[in-house]
Amino acid sequence: MVFVFLGFSDLPNLQGLLFGLFFLVYIFILTGNGLIIIITRVDSVLQTPMYFFLANFSSLEICYVSVTLPRILVNLWTQDRSISLLSCATQMCFFLVLGATEAFLLAVMAYDRYVSICSPLHYPLVMNHKMYVQLAVGAWLSGVPVQIGQTCQVFSLPFCGSNQINHFFCDIPPLITLACGDTSLNEMCVYVVAVLFAMIPFLLILGSYIKIISTILKLPSATGRSKAFSTCSSHLIVVLLFFGSVTITYLRPKSNHSAGSDKTLSVFYTIVTPMLNPMIYSLRNKDVTAALKKLLLKKPVWAS
């Protein structure tokens, strides 16, 4: 079976413009997140658990956007919007697994800030090398079995009607609408998995930040409070961007779903958020900004 993406076919006069725009965005995402990975590896100031998790997060963003955006670019360039069932299932599986990884990695980053601010004396002991590597590996692998199972469940449905996916990549809501018969069990599973992989990490993050804010407000120095808040603000912005759009997409009632709103939200959390993340973390973080300047202004060996 072959599916056909409708994607941006309702904007025939903007195909070239959309290709150019998405191509530039993709290059920016690769460059911005790639620079963050490089500086966290080469700058000694950034050899801490917080920046180790940030490097993991940037690597995740590159993988996450590479699951969907190159295919969108090919579709816009060639105007061939077809995709085989196996390719569609593979794309959706990777997309779901990486989305679950992002949710848990954001929770791990919140826990790191919690230990750093609420128990600074115990931080080196608690967040040792073995511990933060295990937390990162757990975040990357936690969603694999469940999301593979969910992908298999969706693609076990009979698709006996239209093969046109009113979307620009393979995602659960537009695919379920193409299935024949009763899909209530599948929709229930989507809600359960969304709660498991979105609400639980979000509640863990919320709990961490309640403790963090309570601790910060008790600090005697205004400078200390400002510095502590600044280390958390970037992470909080990313959390709100990601969980806000994902919650609206997967947890709102079916009656409120529409192809247009689903596509708009998907563009936001699959393309816009990964594009904003390097700017959020670099522009709001003095250590990252200083490391970037040091790297970009460093004289090459052959010039000295």
Coordinates of C-alpha atoms in Angstrom, one line a residue:
M1 CA 0.0 0.0 0.0
V2 CA 1.2 3.5 -0.8
F3 CA 0.0 6.6 1.1
V4 CA 0.0 10.1 -0.4
F5 CA 0.7 13.2 1.7
L6 CA -1.6 16.1 1.0
G7 CA 0.7 18.3 3.1
F8 CA 1.0 21.7 1.5
S9 CA -0.8 20.8 -1.7
D10 CA -3.5 23.4 -0.9
L11 CA -0.8 26.1 -1.4
P12 CA 0.3 25.3 -5.0
N13 CA 1.8 28.8 -5.6
L14 CA 4.0 28.6 -2.5
Q15 CA 5.8 25.3 -3.0
G16 CA 9.1 27.0 -4.0
L17 CA 9.0 29.5 -1.2
L18 CA 8.2 26.8 1.3
F19 CA 11.1 24.6 0.1
G20 CA 13.5 27.5 0.4
L21 CA 12.2 28.4 3.9
F22 CA 12.3 24.9 5.3
F23 CA 15.7 24.3 3.7
L24 CA 17.1 27.3 5.5
V25 CA 15.4 26.3 8.8
Y26 CA 16.9 22.8 8.5
I27 CA 20.4 24.2 7.9
F28 CA 19.9 26.6 10.9
I29 CA 18.8 23.7 13.1
L30 CA 21.7 21.5 12.2
T31 CA 24.2 24.4 12.6
G32 CA 22.9 25.8 15.8
N33 CA 22.5 22.4 17.6
G34 CA 25.7 21.2 16.1
L35 CA 27.6 24.2 17.5
I36 CA 26.2 23.5 21.0
I37 CA 27.3 19.8 20.8
I38 CA 30.8 20.9 19.7
I39 CA 31.3 23.6 22.4
T40 CA 30.1 21.3 25.2
R41 CA 32.7 18.8 24.1
V42 CA 35.7 21.1 23.7
D43 CA 35.2 23.8 26.3
S44 CA 36.4 22.8 29.8
V45 CA 34.0 25.2 31.5
L46 CA 31.1 23.3 30.0
Q47 CA 32.2 19.8 31.2
T48 CA 29.4 19.5 33.7
P49 CA 26.2 17.3 33.9
M50 CA 24.0 20.3 32.9
Y51 CA 25.8 20.8 29.6
F52 CA 26.2 17.1 29.0
F53 CA 22.4 16.9 29.1
L54 CA 22.2 20.0 26.8
A55 CA 24.5 18.3 24.3
N56 CA 22.2 15.2 24.4
F57 CA 19.2 17.5 23.9
S58 CA 20.8 19.2 20.9
S59 CA 21.6 15.7 19.4
L60 CA 18.0 14.7 20.0
E61 CA 16.7 17.8 18.2
I62 CA 18.9 17.1 15.1
C63 CA 17.5 13.5 15.0
Y64 CA 14.0 14.6 15.7
V65 CA 13.8 17.2 12.9
S66 CA 15.7 14.8 10.5
V67 CA 12.9 12.3 10.8
T68 CA 10.4 14.6 9.1
L69 CA 12.0 17.7 7.5
P70 CA 14.2 16.0 4.8
R71 CA 11.1 14.1 3.6
I72 CA 9.1 17.3 3.5
L73 CA 11.9 18.9 1.4
V74 CA 11.9 16.0 -1.1
N75 CA 8.1 16.2 -1.4
L76 CA 8.2 19.9 -2.1
W77 CA 11.1 19.7 -4.6
T78 CA 9.9 16.7 -6.6
Q79 CA 6.1 17.1 -6.0
D80 CA 6.0 13.3 -5.5
R81 CA 4.2 13.0 -2.2
S82 CA 3.9 9.3 -2.0
I83 CA 5.3 7.1 0.8
S84 CA 5.2 3.3 1.2
L85 CA 3.4 1.7 4.2
L86 CA 6.8 0.5 5.6
S87 CA 8.4 3.9 5.2
C88 CA 5.4 5.6 6.8
A89 CA 5.5 3.1 9.8
T90 CA 9.3 3.6 10.2
Q91 CA 8.9 7.4 10.1
M92 CA 6.1 7.4 12.7
C93 CA 7.9 5.0 15.0
F94 CA 11.1 7.1 15.1
F95 CA 9.1 10.3 15.5
L96 CA 7.2 8.8 18.5
V97 CA 10.3 7.3 20.1
L98 CA 12.2 10.6 19.8
G99 CA 9.2 12.6 21.1
A100 CA 9.1 10.4 24.2
T101 CA 12.9 10.8 24.6
E102 CA 12.5 14.6 24.5
A103 CA 9.8 14.5 27.2
F104 CA 12.0 12.4 29.6
L105 CA 15.2 14.2 28.8
L106 CA 13.5 17.5 29.7
A107 CA 12.5 15.8 33.0
V108 CA 16.1 14.7 33.6
M109 CA 17.3 18.2 33.0
A110 CA 14.8 19.5 35.5
Y111 CA 16.0 17.0 38.1
D112 CA 19.6 18.1 37.4
R113 CA 18.7 21.7 38.2
Y114 CA 16.7 20.6 41.3
V115 CA 19.8 18.8 42.8
S116 CA 22.1 21.6 41.8
I117 CA 20.0 24.3 43.4
C118 CA 18.3 22.5 46.3
S119 CA 21.2 20.3 47.4
P120 CA 24.4 22.0 46.1
L121 CA 26.7 20.3 48.6
H122 CA 25.5 16.8 47.6
Y123 CA 25.4 17.6 43.8
P124 CA 28.8 16.2 42.9
L125 CA 28.0 13.0 44.8
V126 CA 24.4 12.6 43.5
M127 CA 25.1 13.7 39.9
N128 CA 28.3 11.7 39.3
H129 CA 29.4 10.5 35.9
K130 CA 27.8 7.1 36.1
M131 CA 24.5 8.6 37.3
Y132 CA 24.1 11.3 34.6
V133 CA 25.1 8.8 31.9
Q134 CA 22.5 6.3 33.1
L135 CA 19.8 9.1 33.2
A136 CA 20.6 10.1 29.6
V137 CA 20.6 6.5 28.4
G138 CA 17.3 5.9 30.2
A139 CA 15.7 8.9 28.6
W140 CA 16.8 7.8 25.1
L141 CA 15.6 4.2 25.6
S142 CA 12.5 4.6 27.8
G143 CA 10.0 5.1 24.9
V144 CA 11.3 2.5 22.5
P145 CA 9.2 -0.6 23.4
V146 CA 5.9 1.3 24.0
Q147 CA 6.2 3.4 20.9
I148 CA 7.1 0.4 18.7
G149 CA 4.0 -1.3 20.1
Q150 CA 1.9 1.7 19.4
T151 CA 3.2 1.9 15.8
C152 CA 2.4 -1.8 15.2
Q153 CA -1.1 -1.3 16.7
V154 CA -1.9 1.7 14.4
F155 CA -0.6 -0.1 11.3
S156 CA -2.5 -3.3 12.1
L157 CA -5.7 -1.3 11.3
P158 CA -7.4 -1.9 8.0
F159 CA -6.9 1.0 5.6
C160 CA -9.6 0.3 3.1
G161 CA -10.6 3.8 2.2
S162 CA -8.6 6.8 1.0
N163 CA -4.9 6.6 1.1
Q164 CA -4.4 10.4 1.2
I165 CA -2.9 11.6 4.5
N166 CA -4.0 15.1 5.2
H167 CA -0.6 16.0 6.8
F168 CA 3.0 16.4 5.8
F169 CA 4.4 13.4 7.7
C170 CA 3.1 10.1 9.2
D171 CA 1.5 10.8 12.6
I172 CA -1.1 9.0 14.6
P173 CA -4.2 11.4 14.4
P174 CA -4.3 11.7 10.5
L175 CA -3.6 8.0 10.1
I176 CA -6.4 6.9 12.4
T177 CA -8.9 8.9 10.4
L178 CA -8.0 6.8 7.4
A179 CA -8.7 3.5 9.1
C180 CA -11.9 1.5 8.6
G181 CA -14.0 0.2 11.4
D182 CA -13.9 1.0 15.1
T183 CA -10.8 2.8 16.2
S184 CA -12.0 3.6 19.8
L185 CA -9.4 1.2 21.3
N186 CA -6.6 2.8 19.3
E187 CA -7.7 6.3 20.4
M188 CA -7.8 5.2 24.0
C189 CA -4.3 3.8 23.7
V190 CA -3.1 7.1 22.2
Y191 CA -4.5 8.9 25.3
V192 CA -2.9 6.5 27.7
V193 CA 0.5 6.6 26.1
A194 CA 0.3 10.4 25.8
V195 CA -0.5 10.6 29.5
L196 CA 2.4 8.2 30.3
F197 CA 5.0 10.0 28.1
A198 CA 3.8 13.6 28.4
M199 CA 1.9 14.2 31.6
I200 CA 4.1 12.1 33.9
P201 CA 7.4 13.9 32.8
F202 CA 5.6 17.2 32.9
L203 CA 4.4 16.6 36.5
L204 CA 8.0 15.5 37.5
I205 CA 9.3 18.8 36.0
L206 CA 6.5 20.8 37.8
G207 CA 7.4 19.2 41.1
S208 CA 11.1 19.9 40.6
Y209 CA 10.4 23.5 39.8
I210 CA 8.1 24.0 42.8
K211 CA 11.0 22.9 45.0
I212 CA 13.5 25.0 43.0
I213 CA 11.5 28.2 43.1
S214 CA 10.8 27.7 46.9
T215 CA 14.6 27.3 47.5
I216 CA 15.5 30.3 45.3
L217 CA 13.1 32.6 47.1
K218 CA 14.8 31.7 50.4
L219 CA 18.2 32.9 49.1
P220 CA 19.4 36.0 51.0
S221 CA 21.1 37.6 48.0
A222 CA 19.2 39.2 45.1
T223 CA 22.2 38.4 42.9
G224 CA 22.1 34.8 43.9
R225 CA 18.3 34.6 43.2
S226 CA 18.8 36.2 39.8
K227 CA 21.6 33.8 38.9
A228 CA 19.6 30.8 40.0
F229 CA 16.6 31.9 38.0
S230 CA 18.7 32.5 34.9
T231 CA 20.0 28.9 34.9
C232 CA 16.4 27.6 34.8
S233 CA 14.6 30.1 32.6
S234 CA 15.9 28.6 29.3
H235 CA 14.8 25.1 30.2
L236 CA 11.4 26.3 31.4
I237 CA 10.7 28.1 28.1
V238 CA 11.6 24.9 26.1
V239 CA 9.4 22.8 28.4
L240 CA 6.4 25.1 27.9
L241 CA 6.9 25.2 24.1
F242 CA 7.2 21.4 23.8
F243 CA 4.6 20.2 26.3
G244 CA 2.1 22.9 25.3
S245 CA 2.0 21.9 21.6
V246 CA 2.1 18.2 22.3
T247 CA -0.7 18.2 24.9
I248 CA -3.0 20.2 22.5
T249 CA -2.2 17.7 19.7
Y250 CA -2.6 14.4 21.4
L251 CA -4.9 15.1 24.5
R252 CA -7.6 17.4 23.1
P253 CA -11.0 15.8 22.3
K254 CA -11.4 14.2 18.8
S255 CA -14.2 16.7 18.0
N256 CA -11.8 19.5 18.3
H257 CA -9.3 18.0 15.8
S258 CA -9.1 19.6 12.3
A259 CA -6.5 18.9 9.6
G260 CA -5.5 22.6 9.5
S261 CA -4.9 23.0 13.2
D262 CA -3.1 19.6 13.4
K263 CA -0.7 20.6 10.7
T264 CA -0.1 24.1 12.2
L265 CA 0.7 22.6 15.6
S266 CA 2.9 19.9 14.1
V267 CA 4.9 22.5 12.2
F268 CA 5.3 24.3 15.6
Y269 CA 6.7 21.4 17.6
T270 CA 8.5 19.5 14.9
I271 CA 10.2 22.5 13.2
V272 CA 9.8 25.8 15.0
T273 CA 10.7 24.5 18.5
P274 CA 14.0 22.8 17.4
M275 CA 14.9 26.0 15.5
L276 CA 14.3 28.1 18.6
N277 CA 16.1 25.9 21.1
P278 CA 19.7 26.8 20.1
M279 CA 18.8 30.5 20.3
I280 CA 17.1 30.1 23.7
Y281 CA 20.0 28.2 25.2
S282 CA 22.8 30.3 23.7
L283 CA 21.3 33.8 24.0
R284 CA 20.2 33.3 27.6
N285 CA 23.3 31.5 28.9
K286 CA 26.5 33.4 29.5
D287 CA 28.7 30.3 29.6
V288 CA 27.4 29.1 26.2
T289 CA 27.7 32.6 24.7
A290 CA 31.3 32.9 26.0
A291 CA 32.2 29.4 24.7
L292 CA 30.7 30.2 21.3
K293 CA 32.7 33.4 21.0
K294 CA 35.8 31.6 22.0
L295 CA 35.2 28.9 19.4
L296 CA 34.3 31.2 16.6
L297 CA 37.0 33.8 17.2
K298 CA 39.7 31.2 17.8
K299 CA 42.6 31.5 15.3
P300 CA 43.2 28.5 13.2
V301 CA 46.6 26.8 13.6
W302 CA 47.7 27.5 10.0
A303 CA 47.1 31.3 10.5
S304 CA 49.4 31.5 13.6

